[in-house]
Coordinates of C-alpha atoms in Angstrom, one line a residue:
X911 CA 20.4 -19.5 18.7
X912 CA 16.7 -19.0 17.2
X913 CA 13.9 -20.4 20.2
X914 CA 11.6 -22.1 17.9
X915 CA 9.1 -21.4 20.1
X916 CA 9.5 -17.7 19.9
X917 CA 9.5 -18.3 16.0
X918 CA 6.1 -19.5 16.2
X919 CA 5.0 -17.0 18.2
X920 CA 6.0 -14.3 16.1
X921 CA 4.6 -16.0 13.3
X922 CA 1.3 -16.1 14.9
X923 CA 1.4 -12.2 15.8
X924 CA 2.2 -12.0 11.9
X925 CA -0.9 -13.7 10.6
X926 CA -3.0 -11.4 12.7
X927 CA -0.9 -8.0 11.5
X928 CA -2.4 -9.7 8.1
X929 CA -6.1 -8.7 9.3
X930 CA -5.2 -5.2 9.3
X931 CA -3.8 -4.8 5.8
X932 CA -5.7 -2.4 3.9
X933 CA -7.8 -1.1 6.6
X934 CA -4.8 0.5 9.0
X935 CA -3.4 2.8 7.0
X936 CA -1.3 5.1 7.1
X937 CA -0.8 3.4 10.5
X938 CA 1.6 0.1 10.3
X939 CA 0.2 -3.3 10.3
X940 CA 0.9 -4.7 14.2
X941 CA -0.2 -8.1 15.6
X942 CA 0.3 -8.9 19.3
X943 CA 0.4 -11.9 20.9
X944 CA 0.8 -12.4 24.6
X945 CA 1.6 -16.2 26.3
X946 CA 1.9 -17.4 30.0
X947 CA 3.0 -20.9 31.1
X948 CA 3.4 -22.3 27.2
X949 CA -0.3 -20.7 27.1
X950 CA -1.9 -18.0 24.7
X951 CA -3.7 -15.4 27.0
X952 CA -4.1 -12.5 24.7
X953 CA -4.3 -11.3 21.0
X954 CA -4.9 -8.7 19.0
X955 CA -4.2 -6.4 16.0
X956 CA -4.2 -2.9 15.2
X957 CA -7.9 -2.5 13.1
X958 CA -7.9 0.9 11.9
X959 CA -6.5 4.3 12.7
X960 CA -8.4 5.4 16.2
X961 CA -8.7 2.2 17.3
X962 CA -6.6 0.4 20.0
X963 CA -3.4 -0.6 18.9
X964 CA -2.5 -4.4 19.1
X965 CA -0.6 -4.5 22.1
X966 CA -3.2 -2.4 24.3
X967 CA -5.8 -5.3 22.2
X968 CA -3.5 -8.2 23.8
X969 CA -2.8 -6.8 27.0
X970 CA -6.0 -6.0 27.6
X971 CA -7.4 -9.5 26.7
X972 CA -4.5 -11.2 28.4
X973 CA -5.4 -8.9 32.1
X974 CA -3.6 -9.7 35.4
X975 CA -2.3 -12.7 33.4
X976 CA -0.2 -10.5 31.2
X977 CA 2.5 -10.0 34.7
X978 CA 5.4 -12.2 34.3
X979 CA 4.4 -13.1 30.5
X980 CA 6.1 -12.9 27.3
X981 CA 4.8 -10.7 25.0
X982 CA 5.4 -11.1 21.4
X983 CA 4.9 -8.1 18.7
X984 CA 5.6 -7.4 14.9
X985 CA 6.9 -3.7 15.7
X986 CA 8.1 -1.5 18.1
X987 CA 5.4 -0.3 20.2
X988 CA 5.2 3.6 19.9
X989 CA 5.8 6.0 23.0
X990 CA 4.0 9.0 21.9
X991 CA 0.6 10.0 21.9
X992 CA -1.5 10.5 18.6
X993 CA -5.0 9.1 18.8
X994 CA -4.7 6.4 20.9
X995 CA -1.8 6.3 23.8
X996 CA 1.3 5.1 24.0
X997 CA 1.5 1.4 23.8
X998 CA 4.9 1.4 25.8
X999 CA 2.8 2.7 29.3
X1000 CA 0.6 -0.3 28.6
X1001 CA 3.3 -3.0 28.8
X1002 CA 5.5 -0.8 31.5
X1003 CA 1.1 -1.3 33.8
X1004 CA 1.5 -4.8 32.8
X1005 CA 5.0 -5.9 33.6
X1006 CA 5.8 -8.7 31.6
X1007 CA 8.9 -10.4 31.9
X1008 CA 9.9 -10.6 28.5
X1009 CA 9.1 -8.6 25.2
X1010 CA 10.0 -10.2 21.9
X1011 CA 9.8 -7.3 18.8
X1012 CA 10.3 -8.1 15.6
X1013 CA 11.0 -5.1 14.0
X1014 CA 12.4 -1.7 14.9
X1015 CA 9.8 1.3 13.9
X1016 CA 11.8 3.7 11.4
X1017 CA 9.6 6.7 13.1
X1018 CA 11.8 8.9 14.6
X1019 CA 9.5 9.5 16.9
X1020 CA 9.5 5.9 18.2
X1021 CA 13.0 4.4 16.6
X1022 CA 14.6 2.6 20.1
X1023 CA 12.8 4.2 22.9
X1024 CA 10.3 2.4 23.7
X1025 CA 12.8 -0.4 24.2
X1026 CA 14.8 2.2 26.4
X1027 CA 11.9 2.2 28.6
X1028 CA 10.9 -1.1 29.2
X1029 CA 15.1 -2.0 29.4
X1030 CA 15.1 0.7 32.3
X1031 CA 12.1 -0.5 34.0
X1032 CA 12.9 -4.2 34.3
X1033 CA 11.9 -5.9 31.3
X1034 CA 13.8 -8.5 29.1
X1035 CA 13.5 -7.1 25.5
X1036 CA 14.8 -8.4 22.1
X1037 CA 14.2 -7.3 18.5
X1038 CA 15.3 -8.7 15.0
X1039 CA 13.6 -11.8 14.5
X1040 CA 11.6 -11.6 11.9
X1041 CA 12.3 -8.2 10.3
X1042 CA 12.4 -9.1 7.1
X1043 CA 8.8 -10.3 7.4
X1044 CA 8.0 -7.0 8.4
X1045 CA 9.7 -4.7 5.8
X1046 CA 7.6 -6.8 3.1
X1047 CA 4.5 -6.3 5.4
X1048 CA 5.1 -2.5 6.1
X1049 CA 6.4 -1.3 2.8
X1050 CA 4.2 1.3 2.4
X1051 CA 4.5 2.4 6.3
X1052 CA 8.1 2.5 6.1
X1053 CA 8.3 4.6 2.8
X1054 CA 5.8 7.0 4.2
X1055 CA 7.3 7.4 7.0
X1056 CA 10.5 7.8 5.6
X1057 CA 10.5 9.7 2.6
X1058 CA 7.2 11.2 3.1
X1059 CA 5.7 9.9 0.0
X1060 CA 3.8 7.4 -0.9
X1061 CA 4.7 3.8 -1.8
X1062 CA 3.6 3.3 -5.9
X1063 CA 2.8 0.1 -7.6
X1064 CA 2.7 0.1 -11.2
X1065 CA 0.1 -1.9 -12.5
X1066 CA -0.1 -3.2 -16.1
X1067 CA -1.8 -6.0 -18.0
X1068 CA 0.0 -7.2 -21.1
X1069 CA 0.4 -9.8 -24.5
X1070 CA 3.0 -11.6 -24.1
X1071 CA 4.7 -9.5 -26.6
X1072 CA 4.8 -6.2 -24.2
X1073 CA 1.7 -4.9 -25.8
X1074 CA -0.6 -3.3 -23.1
X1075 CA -3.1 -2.2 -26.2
X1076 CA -3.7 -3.0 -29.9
X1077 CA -2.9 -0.4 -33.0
X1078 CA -6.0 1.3 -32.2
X1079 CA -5.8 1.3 -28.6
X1080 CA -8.1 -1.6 -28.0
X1081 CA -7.0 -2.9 -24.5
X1082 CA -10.7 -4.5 -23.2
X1083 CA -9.8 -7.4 -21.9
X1084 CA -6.3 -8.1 -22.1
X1085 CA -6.3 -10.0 -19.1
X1086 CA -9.5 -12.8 -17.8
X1087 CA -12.0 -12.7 -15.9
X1088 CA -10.1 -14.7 -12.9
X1089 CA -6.8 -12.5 -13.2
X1090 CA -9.1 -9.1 -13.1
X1091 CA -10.9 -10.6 -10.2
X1092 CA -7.3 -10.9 -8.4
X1093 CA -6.4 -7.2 -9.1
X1094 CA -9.5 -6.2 -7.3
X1095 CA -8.7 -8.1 -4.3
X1096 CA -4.7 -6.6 -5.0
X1097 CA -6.5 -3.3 -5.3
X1098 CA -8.4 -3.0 -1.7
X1099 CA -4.9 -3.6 0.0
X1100 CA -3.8 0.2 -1.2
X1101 CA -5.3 3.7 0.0
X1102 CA -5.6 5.0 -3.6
X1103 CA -5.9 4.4 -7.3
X1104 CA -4.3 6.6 -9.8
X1105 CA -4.9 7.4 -13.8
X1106 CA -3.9 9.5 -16.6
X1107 CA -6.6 11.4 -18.2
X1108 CA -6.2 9.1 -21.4
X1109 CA -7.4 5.7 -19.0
X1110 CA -9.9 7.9 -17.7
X1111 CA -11.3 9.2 -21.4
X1112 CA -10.8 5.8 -23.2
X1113 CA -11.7 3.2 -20.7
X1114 CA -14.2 5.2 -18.2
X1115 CA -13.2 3.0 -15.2
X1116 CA -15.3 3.6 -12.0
X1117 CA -11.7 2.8 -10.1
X1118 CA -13.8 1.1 -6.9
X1119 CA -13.5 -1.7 -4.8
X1120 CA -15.3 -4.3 -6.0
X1121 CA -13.9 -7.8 -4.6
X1122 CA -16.2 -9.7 -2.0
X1123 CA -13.3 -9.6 0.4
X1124 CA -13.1 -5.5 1.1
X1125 CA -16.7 -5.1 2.0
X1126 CA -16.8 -0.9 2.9
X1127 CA -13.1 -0.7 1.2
X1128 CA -13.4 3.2 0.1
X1129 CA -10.2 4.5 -2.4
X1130 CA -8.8 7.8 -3.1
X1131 CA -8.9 7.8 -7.3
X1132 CA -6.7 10.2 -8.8
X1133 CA -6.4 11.4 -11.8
X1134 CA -4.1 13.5 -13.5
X1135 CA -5.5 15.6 -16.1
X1136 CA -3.1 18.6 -17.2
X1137 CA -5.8 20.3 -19.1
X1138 CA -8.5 19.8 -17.2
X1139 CA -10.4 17.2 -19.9
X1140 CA -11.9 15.5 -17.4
X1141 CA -15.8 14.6 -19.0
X1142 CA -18.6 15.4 -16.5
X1143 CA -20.2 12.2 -18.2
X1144 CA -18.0 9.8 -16.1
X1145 CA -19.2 7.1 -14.6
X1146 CA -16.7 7.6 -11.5
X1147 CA -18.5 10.9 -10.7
X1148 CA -21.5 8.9 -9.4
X1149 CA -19.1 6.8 -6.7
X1150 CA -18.8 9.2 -4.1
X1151 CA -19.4 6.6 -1.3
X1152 CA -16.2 4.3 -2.6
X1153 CA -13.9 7.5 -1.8
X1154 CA -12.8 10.8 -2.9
X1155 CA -11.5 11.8 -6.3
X1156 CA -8.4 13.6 -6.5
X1157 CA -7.7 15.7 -10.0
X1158 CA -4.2 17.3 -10.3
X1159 CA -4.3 19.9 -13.4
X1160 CA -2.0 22.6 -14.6
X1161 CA -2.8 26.7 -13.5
X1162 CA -4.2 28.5 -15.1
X1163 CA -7.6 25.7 -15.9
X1164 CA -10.7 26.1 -17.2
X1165 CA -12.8 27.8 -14.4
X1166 CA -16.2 26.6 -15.6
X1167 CA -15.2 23.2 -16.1
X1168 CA -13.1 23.2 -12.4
X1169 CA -16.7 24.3 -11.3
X1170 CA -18.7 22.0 -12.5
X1171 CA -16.1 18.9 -11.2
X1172 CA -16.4 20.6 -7.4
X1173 CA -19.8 20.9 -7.6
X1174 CA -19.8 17.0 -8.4
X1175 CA -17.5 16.4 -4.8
X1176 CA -14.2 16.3 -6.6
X1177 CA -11.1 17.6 -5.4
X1178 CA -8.9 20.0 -7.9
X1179 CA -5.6 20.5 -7.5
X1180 CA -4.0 23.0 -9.9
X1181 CA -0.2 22.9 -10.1
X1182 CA 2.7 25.3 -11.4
X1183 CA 4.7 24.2 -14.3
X1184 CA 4.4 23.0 -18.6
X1185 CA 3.3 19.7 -17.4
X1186 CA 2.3 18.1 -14.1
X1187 CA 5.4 17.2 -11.5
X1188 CA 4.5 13.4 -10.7
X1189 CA 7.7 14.0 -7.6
X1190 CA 4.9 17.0 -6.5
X1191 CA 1.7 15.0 -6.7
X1192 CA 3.5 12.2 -4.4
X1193 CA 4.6 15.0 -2.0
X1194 CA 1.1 16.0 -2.2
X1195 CA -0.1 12.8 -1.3
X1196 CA 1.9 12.0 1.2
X1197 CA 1.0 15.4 3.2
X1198 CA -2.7 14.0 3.1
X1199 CA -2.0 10.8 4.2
X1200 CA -2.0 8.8 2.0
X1201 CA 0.7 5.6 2.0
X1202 CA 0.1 3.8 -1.0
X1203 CA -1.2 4.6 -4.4
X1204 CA -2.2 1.9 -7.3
X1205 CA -1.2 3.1 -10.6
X1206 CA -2.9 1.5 -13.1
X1207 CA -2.7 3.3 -16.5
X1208 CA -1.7 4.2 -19.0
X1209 CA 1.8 3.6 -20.2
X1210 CA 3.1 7.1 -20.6
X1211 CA 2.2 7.5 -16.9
X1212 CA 4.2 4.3 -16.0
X1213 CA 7.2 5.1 -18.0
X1214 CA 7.4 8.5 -16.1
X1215 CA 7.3 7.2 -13.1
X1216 CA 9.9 4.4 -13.7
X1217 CA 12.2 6.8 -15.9
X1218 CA 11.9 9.1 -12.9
X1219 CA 12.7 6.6 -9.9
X1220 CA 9.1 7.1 -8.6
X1221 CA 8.2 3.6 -9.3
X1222 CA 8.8 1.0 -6.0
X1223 CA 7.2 -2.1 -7.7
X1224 CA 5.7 -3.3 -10.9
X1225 CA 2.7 -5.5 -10.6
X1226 CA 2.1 -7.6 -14.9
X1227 CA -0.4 -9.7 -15.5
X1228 CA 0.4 -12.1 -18.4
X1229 CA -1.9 -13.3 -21.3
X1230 CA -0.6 -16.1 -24.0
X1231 CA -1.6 -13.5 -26.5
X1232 CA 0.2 -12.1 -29.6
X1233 CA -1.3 -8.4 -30.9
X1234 CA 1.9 -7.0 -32.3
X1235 CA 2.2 -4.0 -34.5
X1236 CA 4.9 -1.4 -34.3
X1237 CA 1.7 1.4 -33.6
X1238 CA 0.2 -0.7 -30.7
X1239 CA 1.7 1.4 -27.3
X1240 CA 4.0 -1.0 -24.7
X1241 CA 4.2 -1.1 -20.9
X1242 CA 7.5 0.7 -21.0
X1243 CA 7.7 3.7 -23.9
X1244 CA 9.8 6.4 -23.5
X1245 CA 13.4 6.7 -24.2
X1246 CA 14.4 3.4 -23.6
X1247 CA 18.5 1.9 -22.9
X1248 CA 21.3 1.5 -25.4
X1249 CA 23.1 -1.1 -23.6
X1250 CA 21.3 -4.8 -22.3
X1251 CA 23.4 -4.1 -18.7
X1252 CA 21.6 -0.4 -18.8
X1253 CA 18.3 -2.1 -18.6
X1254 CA 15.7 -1.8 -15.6
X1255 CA 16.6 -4.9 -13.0
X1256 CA 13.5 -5.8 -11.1
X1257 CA 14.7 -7.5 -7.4
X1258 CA 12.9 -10.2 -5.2
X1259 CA 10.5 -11.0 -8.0
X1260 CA 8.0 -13.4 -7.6
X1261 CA 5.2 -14.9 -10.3
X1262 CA 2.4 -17.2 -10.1
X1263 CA -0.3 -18.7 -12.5
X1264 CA -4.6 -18.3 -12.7
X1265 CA -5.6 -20.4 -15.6
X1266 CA -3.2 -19.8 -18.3
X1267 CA -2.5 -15.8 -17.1
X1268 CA 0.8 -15.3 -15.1
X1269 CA 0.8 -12.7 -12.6
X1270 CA 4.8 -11.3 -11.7
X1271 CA 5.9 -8.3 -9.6
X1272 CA 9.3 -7.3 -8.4
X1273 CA 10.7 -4.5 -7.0
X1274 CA 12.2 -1.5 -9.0

C-alpha cells in the first residue's frame, strides 16, 4: 500500500530534479529531500556536472538532523567516485533510518549497490515509487548511458497538410511568434542542436539560446555538411560564446575551406564513406558527452533518421495553414509504407494549443 505521505515527498524531490534540467547534463536530474518528525530539514538538487550531487546538497543542509530521518531521492545514489564522491558514503555518515528511491540508475556502475550498502549497514531502503516519473525525466541519461548515444528529438514545423515548406522552399515562418518562442525555451533543455547543410545554406539560423529562461544556456550546433559547403559568411560563425560548432564532412574535403572553418573555432570532423553515417555521428557524439541532440531540419535529415531507427521522439508544431503543391518537400520524404498498418506509430503522445498553433510529440 502507497504511504501518501511518501508520495508527496517524492513528488517534492521531483520538482526540484526539474531545476536541473538542461544544466546537469550528461549527469541525471536528481532532487533530494530529507524530513524528520513530519518536518522538511534538507533539500537539494544536482546543479551541474562538478557540483554536489543532491543528496550530499540535502544531507548537508539537513546536518545532525539528517540521523534517524527519511530521506527521499529521485535515483539511486551512485557509489563510485567521478568528480564529486560517492553519494552512498554520505548517507551511510548520516545514518538515516529510512531511504525512499524512486528509481533504479541503469549505470552499471551504480545499478543496486548502493542499496546493497545501506541494506548491509542498517538502513531501511525501498525503490519503485515513482519510476515512471523518472524514465520521462531521465530519457536522455538513460539512453546515454545505455546505448552510448545520444537521445534525438526531431523537430519540425508544419501546414496542416504535412508541408514543412512551399514549392520554392519558402518555410519563414510556418509557425508564430508564440509557438517559436516555446521551441526556444524546448531548445535550452538539450545539449545540442543539429542541421543539414541545406537549413544551414537556406535559412542561416544562428542555432542559440535565445529564451529569457536559459540565461548562459551554451549549445553544441552541428552540422552535417558532406561536402564541406559550409559558407564562411554565416551568421553562426560569430556565436562562439553560445557553444561550439560541430561539422561532420566526408574525407577527402576541401583543405582550404576546412582551414578557414578552424581558424573561425569550428570543429571538423571528416568521416569515411559515400555519404555521412548519421549511426557514426551519434556514436560520435555520445563519446564527447553529449546526451541529447535537437534536430531541427531539414526533412531529408528527419526521414533518415526515422527510416533508420535513430529517431526517439518527434516534436510538430501545427499551423491552420494550407500550402499544398506536389513540389513543396514534407516532414516525412523518403520511401514511404505500402500498407496503413506499416505506418510509423508514435506512443505516449501528447499535444497542446498556443493561439491557434498545436504543438504534439510522441515517442517513435
Amino acid at each position: 500500500m502507497i504511504d501518501l505521505k511518501d508520495l508527496g515527498y517524492l513528488e517534492m524531490a521531483y520538482a526540484l530534479a526539474e531545476y536541473a534540467k538542461g544544466w546537469a547534463s550528461p549527469n541525471p536530474y536528481v532532487g533530494a529531500v530529507v524530513v524528520k518528525d513530519n518536518l522538511i530539514v534538507g533539500y537539494g538538487y544536482h546543479e551541474k556536472p562538478g557540483s554536489p550531487h543532491a543528496e550530499a546538497v540535502a544531507l548537508e543542509r539537513a546536518g545532525a538532523l539528517s540521523r534517524n530521518s527519511t530521506v527521499y531521492i529521485t535515483l539511486e545514489p551512485c557509489v563510485h567516485w567521478g568528480r564529486t564522491p560517492p553519494c552512498v558514503e554520505a548517507l551511510l555518515r548520516a545514518k538515516p533510518k529510512r531511504v525512499i528511491i524512486s528509481a533504479l540508475d541503469p549505470n552499471p556502475l551504480v545499478f543496486k549497490k548502493s542499496i546493497k550498502k545501506m541494506r548491509e549497514a542498517g538502513i531501511k531502503v525501498s525503490y519503485g515509487l515513482l519510476a515512471e516519473k523518472n524514465r520521462r525525466l531521465n530519457e536522455a541519461y538513460i539512453k546515454h548511458i545505455t546505448a552510448h548515444i545520444p537521445f534525438v528529438a526531431v523537430k519540425a514545423a508544419v501546414s496542416l497538410d504535412g508541408k514543412i515548406a512551399t514549392k520554392t522552399f519558402s518555410s519563414q515562418w510556418i509557425s508564430s511568434t508564440r509557438m517559436r518562442e516555446y521551441i526556444h525555451l524546448l531548445r535550452g533543455e538539450f545539449d545540442a542542436v543539429m542541421v543539414g547543410i541545406n537549413t544551414l545554406i537556406k535559412d542561416n539560423p544562428r542555432l542559440t539560446v535565445r529564451h529569457p529562461n536559459w540565461p548562459g544556456k551554451t549549445l553544441t550546433r552541428i552540422i552535417l555538411d558532406s561536402h564541406l559547403r559550409f559558407p564562411l559568411k554565416s551568421r553562426i560563425l560569430d556565436t562562439h560564446r553560445a557553444g561550439p560548432i560541430l561539422v561532420f564532412t566526408l574525407a577527402p574535403f576541401p583543405t582550404r575551406k576546412a582551414a578557414a572553418l578552424m581558424k573561425r573555432g569550428v570543429e571538423v570532423i571528416p568521416l569515411s564513406g559515400d555519404k555521412i553515417s548519421l549511426k557514426k555521428v551519434l556514436l560520435i557524439l555520445g563519446q564527447k558527452n553529449i546526451s541529447s541532440v535537437f534536430v531541427e531540419g531539414g526533412g531529408l535529415l528527419s526521414t533518415s533518421l526515422i527510416e533508420q531507427g535513430l529517431a526517439d521522439k518527434i516534436c510538430a508544431t501545427i499551423s491552420p495553414k494550407l500550402i499544398g503543391g506536389s513540389a513543396a518537400p514534407t516532414f516525412l520524404g523518403g520511401r514511404g509504407v505500402r500498407l496503413i498498418q506499416d505506418a510509423y506509430r508514435l506512443k505516449e503522445t501528447r499535444l497542446f494549443q498556443i493561439d491557434d498553433e498545436i504543438f504534439f510529440e510522441g515517442y517513435v
